[in-house]
Amino acid sequence: MRTYSLTVLLWSCVVHTIHMMPSQKRTNKHSHSERITALSENGGKTLHRTKRGWMWNQFFLLEEYTGPDTQYVGKLHTDQDKGDGNLKYILTGDGAGSLFIIDENTGDIHAAKKLDREEKSLYVLRAKAIDRKTGRQVEPESEFIIKIHDINDNEPKFTKDLYTASIPEMSGVGTSVIQVTATDADDANYGNSAKVVYSILQGQPYFSVDPETGIIKTALPDMSRENREQYQVVIQAKDMGGQMGGLSGTTTVNITLTDVNNNPPRFPQSTYHFSSHESAPPGTPLGRIKANDPDVGENAEIEYSISNGDGSDMFDIITDKDTQEGIITVKKHLDFENKMLYTLRVEATNTHPDPRFLQLGPFKDTALVKISVEDLDEPPVFSRPWYLIDVDEDVKEGSIIGQVVAQDPDIAKNAIKYSVDRHTDLDRIFNIYSGNGSLFISKPLDREETPWHNITVIATEINNPKQSSQIPVFIRILDINDHAPEFAKYYETFVCENAKAGQLIQTVSAVDKDEPPRGHKFFFELVPEFTVQPNFSIVDNKDNTAGIMTRRNGYSRSKMSTYLLPIIIFDNDYPIQSSTGTLTIRVCACDSRGNMQSCNAEALLLPAGLSTGALVAILLCIIILLVLIVLFTALKRQRKKEPLIISKDDVRDNIVTYNDEGGGEEDTQAFDIGTLRNPEAREESKIRRDVIPETIFQIRRTAPLWENIDVQDFIHRRLKENDLDPAAPPYDSLATYAYEGNDSIANSLSSLESLTTEGNQDYDYLSDWGPRFKKLADMYGGEDSDRD
């Protein structure tokens, strides 16, 4: 492999135009600018000639270098380098320090590793020249490019390892099948390393491939799927334009010929024979025929039909879509005695013919089908599919109600006997004469109990008992008027004591178990003994109902609390039936609107002014009143005593101090300011929550201080008392009483004005405040406190 080296071009001069600006200074001795004054076409202006940085040519390296030494890239050099080692060359950018190494003294650049153009084809680097003594750049930073030259180290690769394609059979020569594509990772712009040429290694002479596009085409005409369906083609892609020494890759293409309808159906034989029993019911399949079609899918779908023949009305043919077979079936009942042989012509036709191949001949075929009818001993046949017989419910036992007829359809005409299937007549109400099929009654009938009877009659050949048939017989029982009408329901009837004459008090209706053909018609009358009824009367409404009316004004419970009213109900059928129903009428107390209030005799003993409703209302009022009293008492007991003083501005509120140094959260019992205003009102000393109990420290009580003592004296005495009592809490806090007095010898302890004072402040007076302020005196009173 050849080694390329490049020497950096030295300084170049570029003339810049500076508009009314002084010349710039350079930091090294060689950066002195030469001022050139000249007149331009636009007027007199100052021109400067400034030395620029490095100008680089592009570096080139070969990829995949495998020589014993590292590749030499080039040399960095500046005319500022005097060869005394004062300059240091630095390289930065893509791969600097790892892929590309520079000799900082000489500026020589080498490639430390093997480079792959397919991984990265271009590297951008920046060079600096730095003065070792001053650390400054002697030239501006410059940028250059290292480009990797490609070599043919990548073979062409197809986008797929396996291609699948299909093409209709009988396609013409040159029909495109599929296009395969191979890519080469080498540089397509450098040489022929990435120039790919396609060729076919396997699949000739059926297919060919375009060497430049990779399109596979048919090479033979009229390829038949029925002869061969699958083809495997191997395609090669070779780089270097297909020349010797180029790299190559292959792929496999599986090509399938799809079917077209280029074959008509054909029967394998011209005549078919089938047979059928004469008793075969319609729809019975007799056999199957099939026309062969080498095509597949919808191209092989066949439709069968009967074109002509003497049995086209007796038989049918249907197509099995799964097997493409024609199924011969019975269309009508066959009779051996009428015809013993039928001949059919069956036609098979493609359902999806292709117009391109119609010239090959008609896409249909015909065959003869002969069907023989076989004689069988058939069971008896009834003259009807079912029988309906109407019978009056009062028919006498032993009376014939109807007849069924059956006969043997065979030529022998065997004798028939009849019987009733007892599973359908468990009560044995009906019977039949076995010789002629006449049905008669064995027990009485009742339409109201069972209006219909469904029985089965069996006809059996006497010579062959196995041959039998049965028929349903429906017997309808006709109604006769044998039931009297009666009230539709039980009526609870009442009449008000204050009722008026002619007032309707009840409407009654009737029902009848019979069902006359023209419908029911009922009539209502009073019993003849009660026709002259002084209390009530009946009015027939002519719509199968009647109204009960009052005949006088006023009824008295004390005299008669209940009345019995017998009523006769007639129907209009033959023979006429009637019944008597008794209506019970109670006398009740009613309001002015006629609404019933009480029908009991005990209600007469109650005071006239109080009804049952009034008593219930009074009782509810008493219960509600008792509940309210109980609730009021309970609420009164739960009421809490309100405080005497609820104002938030009460002057007796405690003053809680939060600037204490100690005491913690338990130090919440502050001094009551009310004691200062009225010492005599002070309560006895209370045990504070933050004081250790008397079992440990005995609390000292002092003499009363409230005789002629002002606030100032009281505070001083309290301070002294606290100073002398070490058990008085808080143990390390300052007791504050919110009273400063007239003057303070200590002035202010604040540090806000400490900056305005000159010299050290004197805090010795803190030692005179007692043991409670000893720690504070040590902090501020000591001479070395500031230094510490």
Short mmCIF file of N, CA and C in Angstrom, two decimals, residues 277-423:
data_model
loop_
_atom_site.label_atom_id
_atom_site.label_comp_id
_atom_site.label_asym_id
_atom_site.label_seq_id
_atom_site.Cartn_x
_atom_site.Cartn_y
_atom_site.Cartn_z
N HIS A 277 -84.72 -46.84 -3.92
CA HIS A 277 -85.96 -47.48 -3.49
C HIS A 277 -87.12 -46.56 -3.80
N GLU A 278 -88.23 -47.17 -4.11
CA GLU A 278 -89.39 -46.36 -4.44
C GLU A 278 -89.90 -45.56 -3.24
N SER A 279 -89.52 -45.98 -2.02
CA SER A 279 -89.98 -45.29 -0.82
C SER A 279 -89.05 -44.15 -0.40
N ALA A 280 -88.03 -43.87 -1.19
CA ALA A 280 -87.09 -42.82 -0.80
C ALA A 280 -87.81 -41.48 -0.77
N PRO A 281 -87.72 -40.77 0.35
CA PRO A 281 -88.41 -39.47 0.42
C PRO A 281 -87.68 -38.43 -0.41
N PRO A 282 -88.34 -37.32 -0.75
CA PRO A 282 -87.67 -36.24 -1.50
C PRO A 282 -86.47 -35.71 -0.74
N GLY A 283 -85.40 -35.43 -1.47
CA GLY A 283 -84.16 -34.96 -0.87
C GLY A 283 -83.16 -36.05 -0.60
N THR A 284 -83.55 -37.31 -0.80
CA THR A 284 -82.63 -38.42 -0.53
C THR A 284 -81.52 -38.44 -1.58
N PRO A 285 -80.22 -38.39 -1.18
CA PRO A 285 -79.14 -38.46 -2.17
C PRO A 285 -78.99 -39.88 -2.71
N LEU A 286 -78.81 -39.98 -4.03
CA LEU A 286 -78.67 -41.28 -4.69
C LEU A 286 -77.23 -41.58 -5.08
N GLY A 287 -76.41 -40.57 -5.35
CA GLY A 287 -75.03 -40.80 -5.76
C GLY A 287 -74.36 -39.50 -6.14
N ARG A 288 -73.04 -39.60 -6.41
CA ARG A 288 -72.24 -38.43 -6.76
C ARG A 288 -71.50 -38.67 -8.07
N ILE A 289 -71.39 -37.60 -8.85
CA ILE A 289 -70.58 -37.63 -10.07
C ILE A 289 -69.63 -36.43 -10.01
N LYS A 290 -68.48 -36.54 -10.68
CA LYS A 290 -67.50 -35.48 -10.62
C LYS A 290 -66.81 -35.34 -11.97
N ALA A 291 -66.74 -34.09 -12.44
CA ALA A 291 -65.97 -33.77 -13.65
C ALA A 291 -64.61 -33.25 -13.20
N ASN A 292 -63.55 -33.74 -13.80
CA ASN A 292 -62.19 -33.37 -13.42
C ASN A 292 -61.79 -32.06 -14.09
N ASP A 293 -61.14 -31.19 -13.29
CA ASP A 293 -60.61 -29.93 -13.81
C ASP A 293 -59.25 -29.73 -13.18
N PRO A 294 -58.17 -29.74 -13.97
CA PRO A 294 -56.82 -29.60 -13.38
C PRO A 294 -56.56 -28.23 -12.79
N ASP A 295 -57.40 -27.25 -13.06
CA ASP A 295 -57.21 -25.94 -12.45
C ASP A 295 -57.51 -26.01 -10.96
N VAL A 296 -57.20 -24.93 -10.25
CA VAL A 296 -57.42 -24.87 -8.81
C VAL A 296 -58.19 -23.61 -8.47
N GLY A 297 -58.68 -23.57 -7.23
CA GLY A 297 -59.37 -22.38 -6.75
C GLY A 297 -60.68 -22.17 -7.48
N GLU A 298 -61.00 -20.90 -7.69
CA GLU A 298 -62.25 -20.59 -8.37
C GLU A 298 -62.23 -21.01 -9.84
N ASN A 299 -61.03 -21.22 -10.39
CA ASN A 299 -60.96 -21.68 -11.78
C ASN A 299 -61.43 -23.13 -11.92
N ALA A 300 -61.45 -23.85 -10.79
CA ALA A 300 -61.91 -25.24 -10.85
C ALA A 300 -63.34 -25.40 -10.34
N GLU A 301 -64.01 -24.31 -10.02
CA GLU A 301 -65.38 -24.40 -9.55
C GLU A 301 -66.30 -24.81 -10.69
N ILE A 302 -67.18 -25.77 -10.39
CA ILE A 302 -68.04 -26.37 -11.42
C ILE A 302 -69.49 -26.28 -10.95
N GLU A 303 -70.37 -26.01 -11.88
CA GLU A 303 -71.80 -25.99 -11.62
C GLU A 303 -72.44 -27.12 -12.42
N TYR A 304 -73.23 -27.99 -11.73
CA TYR A 304 -73.88 -29.13 -12.38
C TYR A 304 -75.35 -28.82 -12.58
N SER A 305 -75.89 -29.33 -13.66
CA SER A 305 -77.31 -29.14 -13.97
C SER A 305 -77.80 -30.31 -14.82
N ILE A 306 -79.15 -30.52 -14.77
CA ILE A 306 -79.77 -31.56 -15.61
C ILE A 306 -80.31 -30.86 -16.86
N SER A 307 -79.71 -31.15 -17.99
CA SER A 307 -80.10 -30.46 -19.23
C SER A 307 -81.40 -31.01 -19.80
N ASN A 308 -81.55 -32.31 -19.84
CA ASN A 308 -82.79 -32.91 -20.35
C ASN A 308 -82.83 -34.36 -19.89
N GLY A 309 -83.88 -35.08 -20.34
CA GLY A 309 -84.07 -36.48 -19.96
C GLY A 309 -85.48 -36.69 -19.45
N ASP A 310 -85.90 -37.96 -19.35
CA ASP A 310 -87.26 -38.27 -18.95
C ASP A 310 -87.47 -38.21 -17.43
N GLY A 311 -86.40 -37.95 -16.69
CA GLY A 311 -86.56 -37.88 -15.23
C GLY A 311 -86.14 -36.54 -14.66
N SER A 312 -86.12 -35.52 -15.52
CA SER A 312 -85.68 -34.22 -15.03
C SER A 312 -86.62 -33.63 -13.99
N ASP A 313 -87.92 -34.04 -14.01
CA ASP A 313 -88.86 -33.53 -13.02
C ASP A 313 -88.91 -34.39 -11.77
N MET A 314 -88.27 -35.58 -11.81
CA MET A 314 -88.30 -36.48 -10.66
C MET A 314 -87.01 -36.43 -9.84
N PHE A 315 -85.94 -35.91 -10.44
CA PHE A 315 -84.63 -35.88 -9.76
C PHE A 315 -84.04 -34.49 -9.88
N ASP A 316 -83.06 -34.26 -9.02
CA ASP A 316 -82.36 -32.97 -9.02
C ASP A 316 -80.88 -33.24 -8.78
N ILE A 317 -80.04 -32.25 -9.11
CA ILE A 317 -78.60 -32.36 -8.87
C ILE A 317 -78.12 -31.06 -8.23
N ILE A 318 -77.36 -31.19 -7.18
CA ILE A 318 -76.80 -30.02 -6.49
C ILE A 318 -75.28 -30.16 -6.47
N THR A 319 -74.59 -29.03 -6.32
CA THR A 319 -73.12 -29.00 -6.36
C THR A 319 -72.58 -28.91 -4.94
N ASP A 320 -71.67 -29.82 -4.62
CA ASP A 320 -70.96 -29.76 -3.34
C ASP A 320 -69.79 -28.79 -3.50
N LYS A 321 -69.84 -27.61 -2.85
CA LYS A 321 -68.83 -26.57 -3.04
C LYS A 321 -67.47 -26.98 -2.50
N ASP A 322 -67.44 -27.93 -1.57
CA ASP A 322 -66.16 -28.35 -1.00
C ASP A 322 -65.44 -29.34 -1.89
N THR A 323 -66.17 -30.29 -2.46
CA THR A 323 -65.54 -31.33 -3.28
C THR A 323 -65.75 -31.13 -4.77
N GLN A 324 -66.57 -30.14 -5.15
CA GLN A 324 -66.89 -29.89 -6.56
C GLN A 324 -67.49 -31.14 -7.21
N GLU A 325 -68.35 -31.82 -6.46
CA GLU A 325 -69.06 -32.99 -6.99
C GLU A 325 -70.53 -32.64 -7.19
N GLY A 326 -71.17 -33.36 -8.11
CA GLY A 326 -72.59 -33.22 -8.32
C GLY A 326 -73.34 -34.33 -7.60
N ILE A 327 -74.33 -33.98 -6.75
CA ILE A 327 -75.06 -34.96 -5.95
C ILE A 327 -76.45 -35.12 -6.55
N ILE A 328 -76.77 -36.34 -6.97
CA ILE A 328 -78.09 -36.66 -7.52
C ILE A 328 -79.04 -36.92 -6.36
N THR A 329 -80.17 -36.22 -6.30
CA THR A 329 -81.14 -36.40 -5.22
C THR A 329 -82.54 -36.66 -5.80
N VAL A 330 -83.39 -37.23 -4.94
CA VAL A 330 -84.79 -37.49 -5.31
C VAL A 330 -85.57 -36.19 -5.16
N LYS A 331 -86.31 -35.84 -6.18
CA LYS A 331 -87.10 -34.61 -6.15
C LYS A 331 -88.56 -34.89 -5.81
N LYS A 332 -89.11 -35.97 -6.29
CA LYS A 332 -90.50 -36.36 -6.02
C LYS A 332 -90.54 -37.83 -5.62
N HIS A 333 -91.68 -38.22 -5.05
CA HIS A 333 -91.85 -39.62 -4.64
C HIS A 333 -91.83 -40.54 -5.87
N LEU A 334 -91.10 -41.62 -5.74
CA LEU A 334 -90.98 -42.59 -6.83
C LEU A 334 -92.01 -43.71 -6.62
N ASP A 335 -92.40 -44.28 -7.73
CA ASP A 335 -93.38 -45.38 -7.69
C ASP A 335 -92.93 -46.45 -8.67
N PHE A 336 -92.52 -47.57 -8.09
CA PHE A 336 -92.03 -48.65 -8.95
C PHE A 336 -93.12 -49.12 -9.90
N GLU A 337 -94.36 -49.09 -9.45
CA GLU A 337 -95.45 -49.56 -10.28
C GLU A 337 -95.69 -48.66 -11.49
N ASN A 338 -95.32 -47.38 -11.39
CA ASN A 338 -95.52 -46.45 -12.50
C ASN A 338 -94.33 -46.44 -13.46
N LYS A 339 -93.06 -46.37 -12.96
CA LYS A 339 -91.88 -46.30 -13.82
C LYS A 339 -90.72 -46.91 -13.08
N MET A 340 -89.94 -47.73 -13.77
CA MET A 340 -88.85 -48.46 -13.14
C MET A 340 -87.47 -47.94 -13.52
N LEU A 341 -87.32 -47.09 -14.62
CA LEU A 341 -86.01 -46.62 -15.06
C LEU A 341 -86.14 -45.19 -15.58
N TYR A 342 -85.15 -44.35 -15.15
CA TYR A 342 -85.10 -42.96 -15.60
C TYR A 342 -83.72 -42.69 -16.19
N THR A 343 -83.68 -41.82 -17.23
CA THR A 343 -82.43 -41.43 -17.88
C THR A 343 -82.30 -39.91 -17.83
N LEU A 344 -81.12 -39.43 -17.33
CA LEU A 344 -80.86 -37.99 -17.20
C LEU A 344 -79.60 -37.63 -17.97
N ARG A 345 -79.54 -36.42 -18.50
CA ARG A 345 -78.32 -35.88 -19.10
C ARG A 345 -77.84 -34.74 -18.20
N VAL A 346 -76.66 -34.93 -17.62
CA VAL A 346 -76.09 -33.98 -16.66
C VAL A 346 -74.97 -33.21 -17.34
N GLU A 347 -74.93 -31.90 -17.08
CA GLU A 347 -73.93 -31.02 -17.69
C GLU A 347 -73.10 -30.38 -16.58
N ALA A 348 -71.75 -30.35 -16.76
CA ALA A 348 -70.80 -29.70 -15.84
C ALA A 348 -70.18 -28.51 -16.54
N THR A 349 -70.24 -27.31 -15.91
CA THR A 349 -69.77 -26.07 -16.53
C THR A 349 -68.91 -25.31 -15.54
N ASN A 350 -67.80 -24.73 -16.06
CA ASN A 350 -66.98 -23.83 -15.24
C ASN A 350 -67.77 -22.55 -14.93
N THR A 351 -67.70 -22.14 -13.66
CA THR A 351 -68.45 -20.93 -13.27
C THR A 351 -67.67 -19.65 -13.55
N HIS A 352 -66.32 -19.72 -13.72
CA HIS A 352 -65.50 -18.53 -13.97
C HIS A 352 -64.61 -18.77 -15.19
N PRO A 353 -65.18 -18.78 -16.39
CA PRO A 353 -64.35 -18.98 -17.59
C PRO A 353 -63.47 -17.76 -17.85
N ASP A 354 -62.31 -18.01 -18.48
CA ASP A 354 -61.37 -16.94 -18.84
C ASP A 354 -61.52 -16.67 -20.34
N PRO A 355 -61.92 -15.44 -20.73
CA PRO A 355 -62.12 -15.17 -22.17
C PRO A 355 -60.90 -15.40 -23.02
N ARG A 356 -59.68 -15.32 -22.42
CA ARG A 356 -58.46 -15.47 -23.22
C ARG A 356 -58.29 -16.89 -23.76
N PHE A 357 -58.96 -17.86 -23.11
CA PHE A 357 -58.74 -19.25 -23.50
C PHE A 357 -60.00 -19.92 -24.02
N LEU A 358 -61.01 -19.13 -24.39
CA LEU A 358 -62.22 -19.73 -24.92
C LEU A 358 -61.98 -20.42 -26.25
N GLN A 359 -60.93 -19.99 -26.95
CA GLN A 359 -60.65 -20.62 -28.23
C GLN A 359 -60.17 -22.06 -28.07
N LEU A 360 -59.81 -22.45 -26.84
CA LEU A 360 -59.36 -23.83 -26.63
C LEU A 360 -60.51 -24.81 -26.68
N GLY A 361 -61.76 -24.32 -26.66
CA GLY A 361 -62.92 -25.22 -26.75
C GLY A 361 -63.95 -24.87 -25.70
N PRO A 362 -65.14 -25.47 -25.72
CA PRO A 362 -66.18 -25.17 -24.74
C PRO A 362 -65.74 -25.65 -23.35
N PHE A 363 -65.95 -24.78 -22.35
CA PHE A 363 -65.55 -25.11 -20.99
C PHE A 363 -66.73 -25.77 -20.25
N LYS A 364 -67.21 -26.90 -20.80
CA LYS A 364 -68.26 -27.68 -20.18
C LYS A 364 -68.23 -29.09 -20.77
N ASP A 365 -68.93 -30.02 -20.09
CA ASP A 365 -68.95 -31.41 -20.54
C ASP A 365 -70.27 -32.03 -20.05
N THR A 366 -70.73 -33.11 -20.73
CA THR A 366 -72.00 -33.76 -20.39
C THR A 366 -71.78 -35.25 -20.20
N ALA A 367 -72.71 -35.86 -19.42
CA ALA A 367 -72.68 -37.31 -19.18
C ALA A 367 -74.10 -37.79 -18.96
N LEU A 368 -74.35 -39.10 -19.23
CA LEU A 368 -75.66 -39.71 -19.02
C LEU A 368 -75.71 -40.36 -17.63
N VAL A 369 -76.87 -40.17 -16.96
CA VAL A 369 -77.07 -40.78 -15.63
C VAL A 369 -78.36 -41.60 -15.71
N LYS A 370 -78.28 -42.93 -15.44
CA LYS A 370 -79.43 -43.82 -15.46
C LYS A 370 -79.75 -44.22 -14.03
N ILE A 371 -81.05 -44.09 -13.65
CA ILE A 371 -81.49 -44.37 -12.28
C ILE A 371 -82.57 -45.45 -12.35
N SER A 372 -82.34 -46.54 -11.62
CA SER A 372 -83.31 -47.65 -11.55
C SER A 372 -84.09 -47.54 -10.24
N VAL A 373 -85.41 -47.77 -10.33
CA VAL A 373 -86.28 -47.73 -9.16
C VAL A 373 -86.51 -49.17 -8.69
N GLU A 374 -86.29 -49.42 -7.40
CA GLU A 374 -86.42 -50.75 -6.82
C GLU A 374 -87.75 -50.84 -6.07
N ASP A 375 -88.43 -52.00 -6.25
CA ASP A 375 -89.72 -52.23 -5.60
C ASP A 375 -89.50 -52.65 -4.15
N LEU A 376 -90.33 -52.09 -3.23
CA LEU A 376 -90.27 -52.44 -1.81
C LEU A 376 -91.68 -52.67 -1.29
N ASP A 377 -91.77 -53.45 -0.21
CA ASP A 377 -93.04 -53.65 0.47
C ASP A 377 -93.29 -52.40 1.32
N GLU A 378 -94.18 -51.58 0.85
CA GLU A 378 -94.39 -50.31 1.51
C GLU A 378 -95.49 -50.42 2.56
N PRO A 379 -95.42 -49.59 3.60
CA PRO A 379 -96.46 -49.63 4.64
C PRO A 379 -97.75 -49.04 4.11
N PRO A 380 -98.87 -49.28 4.84
CA PRO A 380 -100.15 -48.71 4.40
C PRO A 380 -100.09 -47.19 4.32
N VAL A 381 -100.92 -46.67 3.45
CA VAL A 381 -100.97 -45.22 3.24
C VAL A 381 -102.40 -44.77 3.54
N PHE A 382 -102.55 -43.76 4.44
CA PHE A 382 -103.86 -43.23 4.78
C PHE A 382 -104.33 -42.28 3.68
N SER A 383 -105.60 -42.14 3.62
CA SER A 383 -106.18 -41.28 2.58
C SER A 383 -105.98 -39.80 2.86
N ARG A 384 -105.70 -39.46 4.12
CA ARG A 384 -105.45 -38.07 4.49
C ARG A 384 -104.18 -38.00 5.35
N PRO A 385 -103.57 -36.83 5.40
CA PRO A 385 -102.40 -36.70 6.28
C PRO A 385 -102.80 -36.59 7.75
N TRP A 386 -104.02 -36.18 8.05
CA TRP A 386 -104.58 -36.13 9.41
C TRP A 386 -106.11 -36.03 9.31
N TYR A 387 -106.77 -36.31 10.43
CA TYR A 387 -108.24 -36.32 10.47
C TYR A 387 -108.70 -35.39 11.60
N LEU A 388 -109.85 -34.70 11.35
CA LEU A 388 -110.50 -33.86 12.34
C LEU A 388 -111.95 -34.32 12.48
N ILE A 389 -112.35 -34.67 13.70
CA ILE A 389 -113.70 -35.18 13.97
C ILE A 389 -114.34 -34.33 15.05
N ASP A 390 -115.59 -33.86 14.82
CA ASP A 390 -116.36 -33.10 15.81
C ASP A 390 -117.37 -34.02 16.47
N VAL A 391 -117.45 -33.95 17.82
CA VAL A 391 -118.34 -34.82 18.59
C VAL A 391 -119.04 -33.98 19.65
N ASP A 392 -120.39 -34.16 19.80
CA ASP A 392 -121.12 -33.50 20.88
C ASP A 392 -120.75 -34.14 22.20
N GLU A 393 -120.71 -33.29 23.25
CA GLU A 393 -120.27 -33.84 24.53
C GLU A 393 -121.31 -34.76 25.17
N ASP A 394 -122.55 -34.70 24.71
CA ASP A 394 -123.58 -35.59 25.28
C ASP A 394 -123.81 -36.84 24.44
N VAL A 395 -122.87 -37.20 23.55
CA VAL A 395 -123.03 -38.37 22.70
C VAL A 395 -123.07 -39.62 23.57
N LYS A 396 -123.80 -40.58 23.13
CA LYS A 396 -123.99 -41.81 23.89
C LYS A 396 -122.78 -42.73 23.73
N GLU A 397 -122.53 -43.55 24.73
CA GLU A 397 -121.43 -44.51 24.65
C GLU A 397 -121.72 -45.53 23.56
N GLY A 398 -120.70 -45.89 22.81
CA GLY A 398 -120.83 -46.84 21.71
C GLY A 398 -121.18 -46.21 20.39
N SER A 399 -121.40 -44.91 20.35
CA SER A 399 -121.75 -44.23 19.10
C SER A 399 -120.50 -44.07 18.23
N ILE A 400 -120.66 -44.29 16.93
CA ILE A 400 -119.56 -44.10 15.98
C ILE A 400 -119.43 -42.60 15.68
N ILE A 401 -118.21 -42.10 15.79
CA ILE A 401 -117.97 -40.66 15.61
C ILE A 401 -117.23 -40.35 14.32
N GLY A 402 -116.64 -41.35 13.64
CA GLY A 402 -115.90 -41.10 12.41
C GLY A 402 -115.18 -42.32 11.93
N GLN A 403 -114.43 -42.19 10.80
CA GLN A 403 -113.74 -43.34 10.22
C GLN A 403 -112.44 -42.86 9.56
N VAL A 404 -111.38 -43.69 9.65
CA VAL A 404 -110.11 -43.46 8.96
C VAL A 404 -109.94 -44.58 7.93
N VAL A 405 -109.25 -44.25 6.80
CA VAL A 405 -109.09 -45.19 5.70
C VAL A 405 -107.64 -45.25 5.30
N ALA A 406 -107.08 -46.48 5.15
CA ALA A 406 -105.71 -46.70 4.67
C ALA A 406 -105.71 -47.91 3.77
N GLN A 407 -104.69 -47.98 2.87
CA GLN A 407 -104.57 -49.12 1.96
C GLN A 407 -103.10 -49.39 1.66
N ASP A 408 -102.83 -50.63 1.19
CA ASP A 408 -101.47 -51.03 0.85
C ASP A 408 -101.15 -50.49 -0.53
N PRO A 409 -100.07 -49.68 -0.70
CA PRO A 409 -99.75 -49.13 -2.02
C PRO A 409 -99.13 -50.15 -2.96
N ASP A 410 -98.70 -51.31 -2.46
CA ASP A 410 -98.07 -52.31 -3.31
C ASP A 410 -99.10 -52.98 -4.21
N ILE A 411 -98.58 -53.71 -5.19
CA ILE A 411 -99.45 -54.40 -6.13
C ILE A 411 -100.25 -55.50 -5.44
N ALA A 412 -99.67 -56.10 -4.40
CA ALA A 412 -100.34 -57.19 -3.70
C ALA A 412 -101.60 -56.73 -3.00
N LYS A 413 -101.69 -55.47 -2.59
CA LYS A 413 -102.85 -54.92 -1.90
C LYS A 413 -103.24 -55.76 -0.69
N ASN A 414 -102.31 -55.91 0.23
CA ASN A 414 -102.55 -56.70 1.42
C ASN A 414 -103.62 -56.05 2.30
N ALA A 415 -104.31 -56.92 3.10
CA ALA A 415 -105.38 -56.44 3.99
C ALA A 415 -104.77 -55.62 5.13
N ILE A 416 -105.59 -54.66 5.66
CA ILE A 416 -105.13 -53.72 6.68
C ILE A 416 -105.99 -53.90 7.94
N LYS A 417 -105.39 -53.79 9.09
CA LYS A 417 -106.10 -53.73 10.36
C LYS A 417 -105.73 -52.44 11.08
N TYR A 418 -106.70 -51.93 11.89
CA TYR A 418 -106.54 -50.65 12.55
C TYR A 418 -106.51 -50.83 14.06
N SER A 419 -105.84 -49.90 14.71
CA SER A 419 -105.80 -49.90 16.17
C SER A 419 -105.51 -48.48 16.66
N VAL A 420 -105.85 -48.25 17.95
CA VAL A 420 -105.59 -46.94 18.57
C VAL A 420 -104.35 -47.06 19.44
N ASP A 421 -103.45 -46.09 19.28
CA ASP A 421 -102.24 -46.06 20.10
C ASP A 421 -102.66 -45.62 21.51
N ARG A 422 -102.58 -46.56 22.48
CA ARG A 422 -103.07 -46.29 23.82
C ARG A 422 -102.19 -45.29 24.58
N HIS A 423 -101.02 -45.02 24.10
CA HIS A 423 -100.22 -43.97 24.73
C HIS A 423 -100.84 -42.60 24.53
#
